[in-house]
XYZ file of C-alpha atoms in Angstrom:
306
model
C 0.000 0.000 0.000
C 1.308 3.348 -0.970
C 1.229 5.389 2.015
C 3.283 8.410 0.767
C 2.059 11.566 -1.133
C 3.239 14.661 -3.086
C 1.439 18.090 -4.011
C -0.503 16.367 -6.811
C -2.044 13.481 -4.104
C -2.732 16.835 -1.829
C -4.584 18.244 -5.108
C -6.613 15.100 -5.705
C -7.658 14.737 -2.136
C -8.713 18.063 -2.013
C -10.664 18.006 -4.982
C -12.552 14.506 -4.367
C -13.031 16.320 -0.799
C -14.787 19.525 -2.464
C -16.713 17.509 -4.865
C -18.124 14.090 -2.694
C -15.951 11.634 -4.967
C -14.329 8.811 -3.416
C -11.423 7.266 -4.334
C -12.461 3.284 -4.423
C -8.149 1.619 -4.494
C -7.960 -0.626 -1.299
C -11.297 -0.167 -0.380
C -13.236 -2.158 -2.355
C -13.484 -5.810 -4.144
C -10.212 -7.457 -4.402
C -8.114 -4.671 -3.882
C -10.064 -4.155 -0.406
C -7.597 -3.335 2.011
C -4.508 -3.883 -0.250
C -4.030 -0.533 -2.330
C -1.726 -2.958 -4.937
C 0.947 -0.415 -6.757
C -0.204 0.896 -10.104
C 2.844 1.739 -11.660
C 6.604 0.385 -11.372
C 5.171 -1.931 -8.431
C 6.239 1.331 -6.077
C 3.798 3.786 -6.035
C -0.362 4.198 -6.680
C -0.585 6.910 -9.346
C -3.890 5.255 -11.302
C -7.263 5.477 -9.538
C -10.526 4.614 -9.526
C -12.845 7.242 -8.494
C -16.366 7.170 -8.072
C -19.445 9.153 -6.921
C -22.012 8.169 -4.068
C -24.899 7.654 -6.146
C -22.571 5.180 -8.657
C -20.987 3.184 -5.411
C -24.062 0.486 -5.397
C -23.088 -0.208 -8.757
C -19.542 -1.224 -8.437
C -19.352 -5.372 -8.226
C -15.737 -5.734 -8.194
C -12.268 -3.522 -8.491
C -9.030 -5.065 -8.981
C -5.281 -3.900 -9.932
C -4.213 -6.383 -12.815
C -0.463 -7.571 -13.118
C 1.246 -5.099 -15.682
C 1.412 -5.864 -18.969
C 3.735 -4.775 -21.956
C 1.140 -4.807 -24.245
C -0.849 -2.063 -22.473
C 2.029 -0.325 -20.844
C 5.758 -0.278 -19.921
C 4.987 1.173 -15.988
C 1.732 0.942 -15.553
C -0.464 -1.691 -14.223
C -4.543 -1.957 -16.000
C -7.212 -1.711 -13.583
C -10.138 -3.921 -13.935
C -13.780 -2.519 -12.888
C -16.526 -4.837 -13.000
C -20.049 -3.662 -12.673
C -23.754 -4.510 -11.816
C -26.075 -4.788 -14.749
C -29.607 -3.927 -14.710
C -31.415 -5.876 -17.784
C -34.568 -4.415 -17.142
C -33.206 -0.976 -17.161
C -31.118 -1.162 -20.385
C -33.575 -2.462 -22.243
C -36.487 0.499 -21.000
C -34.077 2.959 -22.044
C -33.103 1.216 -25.193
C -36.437 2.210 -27.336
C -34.735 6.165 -26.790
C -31.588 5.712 -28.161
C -31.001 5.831 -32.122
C -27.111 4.868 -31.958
C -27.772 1.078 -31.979
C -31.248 0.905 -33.401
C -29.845 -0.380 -36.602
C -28.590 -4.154 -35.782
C -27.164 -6.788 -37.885
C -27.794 -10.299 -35.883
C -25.964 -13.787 -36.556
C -26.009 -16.966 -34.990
C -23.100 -18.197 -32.507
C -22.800 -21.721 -30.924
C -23.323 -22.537 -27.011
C -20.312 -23.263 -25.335
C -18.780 -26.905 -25.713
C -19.922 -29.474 -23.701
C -17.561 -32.665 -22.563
C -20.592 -34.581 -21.617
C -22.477 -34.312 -24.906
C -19.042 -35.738 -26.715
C -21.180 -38.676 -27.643
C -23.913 -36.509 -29.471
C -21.600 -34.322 -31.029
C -19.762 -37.487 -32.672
C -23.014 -38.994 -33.781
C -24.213 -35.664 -35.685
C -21.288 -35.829 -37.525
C -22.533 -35.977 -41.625
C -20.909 -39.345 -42.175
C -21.847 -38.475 -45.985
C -19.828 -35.008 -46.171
C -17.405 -36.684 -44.565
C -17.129 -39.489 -47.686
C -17.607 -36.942 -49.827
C -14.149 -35.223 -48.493
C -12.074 -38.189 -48.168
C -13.045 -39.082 -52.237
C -12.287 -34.872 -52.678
C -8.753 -35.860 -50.507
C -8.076 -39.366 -52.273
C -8.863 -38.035 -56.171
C -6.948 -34.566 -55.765
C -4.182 -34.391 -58.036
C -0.659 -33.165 -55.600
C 1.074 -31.614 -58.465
C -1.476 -28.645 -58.877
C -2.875 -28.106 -55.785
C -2.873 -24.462 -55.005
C -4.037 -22.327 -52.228
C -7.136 -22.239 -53.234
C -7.846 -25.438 -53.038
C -6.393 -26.130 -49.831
C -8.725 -23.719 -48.283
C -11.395 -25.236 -50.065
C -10.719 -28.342 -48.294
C -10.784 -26.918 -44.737
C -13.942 -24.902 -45.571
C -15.486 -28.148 -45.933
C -13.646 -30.186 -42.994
C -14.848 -26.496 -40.826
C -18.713 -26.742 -41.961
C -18.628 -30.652 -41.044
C -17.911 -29.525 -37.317
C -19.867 -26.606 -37.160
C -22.867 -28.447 -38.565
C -22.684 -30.698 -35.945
C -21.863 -28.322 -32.950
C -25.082 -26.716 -33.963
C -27.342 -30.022 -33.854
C -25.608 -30.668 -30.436
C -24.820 -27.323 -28.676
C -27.704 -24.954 -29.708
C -27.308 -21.964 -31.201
C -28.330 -18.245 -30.104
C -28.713 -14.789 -31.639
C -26.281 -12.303 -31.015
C -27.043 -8.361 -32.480
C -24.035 -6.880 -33.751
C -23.656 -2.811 -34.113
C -23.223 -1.237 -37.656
C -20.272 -1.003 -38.883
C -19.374 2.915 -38.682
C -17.486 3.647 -41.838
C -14.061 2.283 -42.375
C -13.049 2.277 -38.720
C -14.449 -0.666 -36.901
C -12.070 -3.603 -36.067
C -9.920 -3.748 -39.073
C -6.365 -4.700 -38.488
C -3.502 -2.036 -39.229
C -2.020 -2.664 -42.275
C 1.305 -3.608 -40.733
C -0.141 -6.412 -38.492
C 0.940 -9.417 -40.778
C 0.144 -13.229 -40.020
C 3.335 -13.568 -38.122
C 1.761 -10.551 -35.635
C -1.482 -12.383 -35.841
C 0.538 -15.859 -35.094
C 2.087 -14.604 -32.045
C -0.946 -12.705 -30.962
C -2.654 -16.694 -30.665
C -0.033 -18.040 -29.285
C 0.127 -15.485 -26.242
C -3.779 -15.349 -25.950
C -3.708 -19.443 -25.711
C -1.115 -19.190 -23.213
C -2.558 -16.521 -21.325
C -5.608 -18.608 -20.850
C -3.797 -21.552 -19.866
C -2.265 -19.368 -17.106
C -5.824 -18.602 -16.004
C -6.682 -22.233 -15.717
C -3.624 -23.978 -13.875
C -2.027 -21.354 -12.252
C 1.360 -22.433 -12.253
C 4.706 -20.874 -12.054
C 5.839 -22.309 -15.660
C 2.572 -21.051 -17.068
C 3.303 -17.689 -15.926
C 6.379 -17.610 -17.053
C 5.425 -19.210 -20.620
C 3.061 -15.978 -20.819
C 5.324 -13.585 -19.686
C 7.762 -15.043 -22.650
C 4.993 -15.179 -25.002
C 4.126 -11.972 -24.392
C 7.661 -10.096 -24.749
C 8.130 -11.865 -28.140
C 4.196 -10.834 -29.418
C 5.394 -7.033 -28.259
C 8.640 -7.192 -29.969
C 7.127 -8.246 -33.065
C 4.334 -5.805 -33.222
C 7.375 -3.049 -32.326
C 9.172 -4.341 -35.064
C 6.199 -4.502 -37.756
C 5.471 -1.320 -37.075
C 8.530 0.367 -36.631
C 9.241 -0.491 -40.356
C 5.902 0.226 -41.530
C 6.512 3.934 -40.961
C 9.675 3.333 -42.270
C 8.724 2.214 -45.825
C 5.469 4.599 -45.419
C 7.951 7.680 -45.172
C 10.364 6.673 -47.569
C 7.048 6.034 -49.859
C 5.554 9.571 -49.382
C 9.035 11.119 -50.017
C 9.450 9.174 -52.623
C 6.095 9.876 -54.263
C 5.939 13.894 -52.870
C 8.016 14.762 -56.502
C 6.511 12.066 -58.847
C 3.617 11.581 -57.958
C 1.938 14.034 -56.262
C -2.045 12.416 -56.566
C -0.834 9.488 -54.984
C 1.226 11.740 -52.735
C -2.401 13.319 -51.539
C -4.106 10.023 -51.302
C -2.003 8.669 -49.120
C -1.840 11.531 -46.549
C -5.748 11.722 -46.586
C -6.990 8.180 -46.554
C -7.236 7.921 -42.661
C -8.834 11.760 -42.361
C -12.646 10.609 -41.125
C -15.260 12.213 -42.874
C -17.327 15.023 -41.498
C -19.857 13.644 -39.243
C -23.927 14.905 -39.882
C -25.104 17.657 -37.165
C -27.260 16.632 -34.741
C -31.205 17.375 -35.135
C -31.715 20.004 -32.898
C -34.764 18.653 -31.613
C -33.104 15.350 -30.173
C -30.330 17.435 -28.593
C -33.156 19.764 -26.826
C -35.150 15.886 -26.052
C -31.269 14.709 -24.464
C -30.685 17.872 -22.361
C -34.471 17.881 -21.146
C -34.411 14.407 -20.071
C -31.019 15.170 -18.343
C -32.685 17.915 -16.580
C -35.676 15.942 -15.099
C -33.816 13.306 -13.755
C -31.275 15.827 -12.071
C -28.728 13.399 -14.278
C -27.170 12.719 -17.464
C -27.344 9.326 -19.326
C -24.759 7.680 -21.558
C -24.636 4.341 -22.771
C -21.623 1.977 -23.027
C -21.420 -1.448 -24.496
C -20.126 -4.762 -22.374
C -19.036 -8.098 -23.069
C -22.427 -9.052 -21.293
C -23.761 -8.259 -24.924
C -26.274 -5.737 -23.109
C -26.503 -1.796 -23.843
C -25.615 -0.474 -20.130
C -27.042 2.645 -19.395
C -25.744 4.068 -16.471
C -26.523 7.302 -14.879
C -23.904 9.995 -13.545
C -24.663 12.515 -11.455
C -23.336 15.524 -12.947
């Protein structure tokens, strides 16, 4: 527990002092009378801070072990709240952001004791049909192509059957806004996205047998998945600047392309009449509403007291 302070820890306890906040590090979920370090394992310099009215929604708070990924010195903090149901959905009908919803179908979790069931739904006829696909291909012009083709149809045999089994359920995805939802960056290569599963799988492993050779297989994993995405990247903008000064005299169109294709395009105004609707509703309820997304796959809407 950090039990020192400097002018700006004077500064914040005098401000969550003049304005009711409290600060919730070692005083609440796992962190409860611990205050773990935030940054360099010395010192508490990251905070959680919360009003009076938002305390009975706070379900856990906990100071994560530091990762290299997120940062060099500083450790993430994980904040886990209470979800109403009932209250996301009443509010959802006055919302317009995610009234527009693409759905698609996912499979229920994997079940060891269905094994059985899932073997018996396997198409014994697709399956044929692959192994005479397999057995008749000829070696000396198979191409890529083809080989995916193969796996496409090896893939569907499983799902198939994990969907007879398992169930399936609906899950609403948000519209894709533009060109800026979870496309990769151009320098994050299948080596990046081959370390990237390797430290995930590890990471998880970790989770389930916590063990000191796990931890230190994800610690490894994790340094070489940083150093690669350091490297890609570093020689991205590399070859990107010796492109645009290559290109600034020759070609100066593809010069101008280049320099504006991540420039987002000018968003619509707001109808003035929903902004006055926002700001009156914010006004009876002495509050102001915002909605956030969570891996719960509910619209949250939780209230701040401004």
């Amino acid at each position: 527990m950090d039990k020192g302070k400097n002018r700006y820890g004077n500064m914040l306890l005098n401000f969550c002092k003049g304005n009711g906040f409290f600060i919730l590090n070692g005083r609440l979920g796992r962190d409860q009378n611990i205050g773990r370090f935030t940054c360099r394992n010395a010192s508490v310099v990251d905070y959680c801070i919360s009003t009076p009215e938002l305390l009975k929604t706070f379900k856990d708070f906990e100071v994560l072990d530091s990762s290299k990924l997120l940062s060099d010195v500083h450790n993430p903090l994980s904040i886990t709240f209470f979800c109403d149901k009932n209250l996301a959905i009443d509010h959802a009908e006055n919302v317009d952001y995610f009234s527009k919803k693409n759905t698609f179908t996912k499979i229920n979790r994997w079940n060891s004791e269905k094994i059985n069931d899932f073997q018996n739904n396997i198409d014994v006829e697709k399956i044929a049909e692959l192994e005479y696909k397999l057995t008749n291909t000829d070696l000396t012009v198979v191409n890529k192509n083809m080989i995916n083709s193969l796996i496409d149809d090896l893939c569907n045999i499983f799902v198939k059957s994990g969907q007879t089994t398992f169930g399936t359920y609906t899950v609403k995805q948000n519209k894709k806004r533009g060109d800026f939802g979870n496309k990769n960056k151009p320098w994050f290569d299948e080596e990046c996205k081959f370390a990237r599963q390797n430290y995930r799988k590890l990471k998880r492993r970790f989770k389930s047998k916590n063990h000191s050779k796990n931890h230190s297989d994800m610690l490894n994993a994790e340094k070489a998945y940083k150093h690669i995405l350091d490297s890609k990247f570093r020689n991205f903008r590399k070859d990107l600047s010796d492109k645009i000064q290559n290109l600034r005299g020759k070609n100066p169109n593809e010069y101008w392309k280049i320099l504006n294709q991540n420039k987002r395009k000018k968003q619509p105004d707001i109808d003035i009449g929903k902004l006055h609707d926002f700001f009156k509703i914010g006004q009876n309820n002495d509050a102001c509403s915002y909605h956030a997304a969570t891996t719960t796959n509910y619209v949250l809407y939780c209230k701040l007291q401004t």
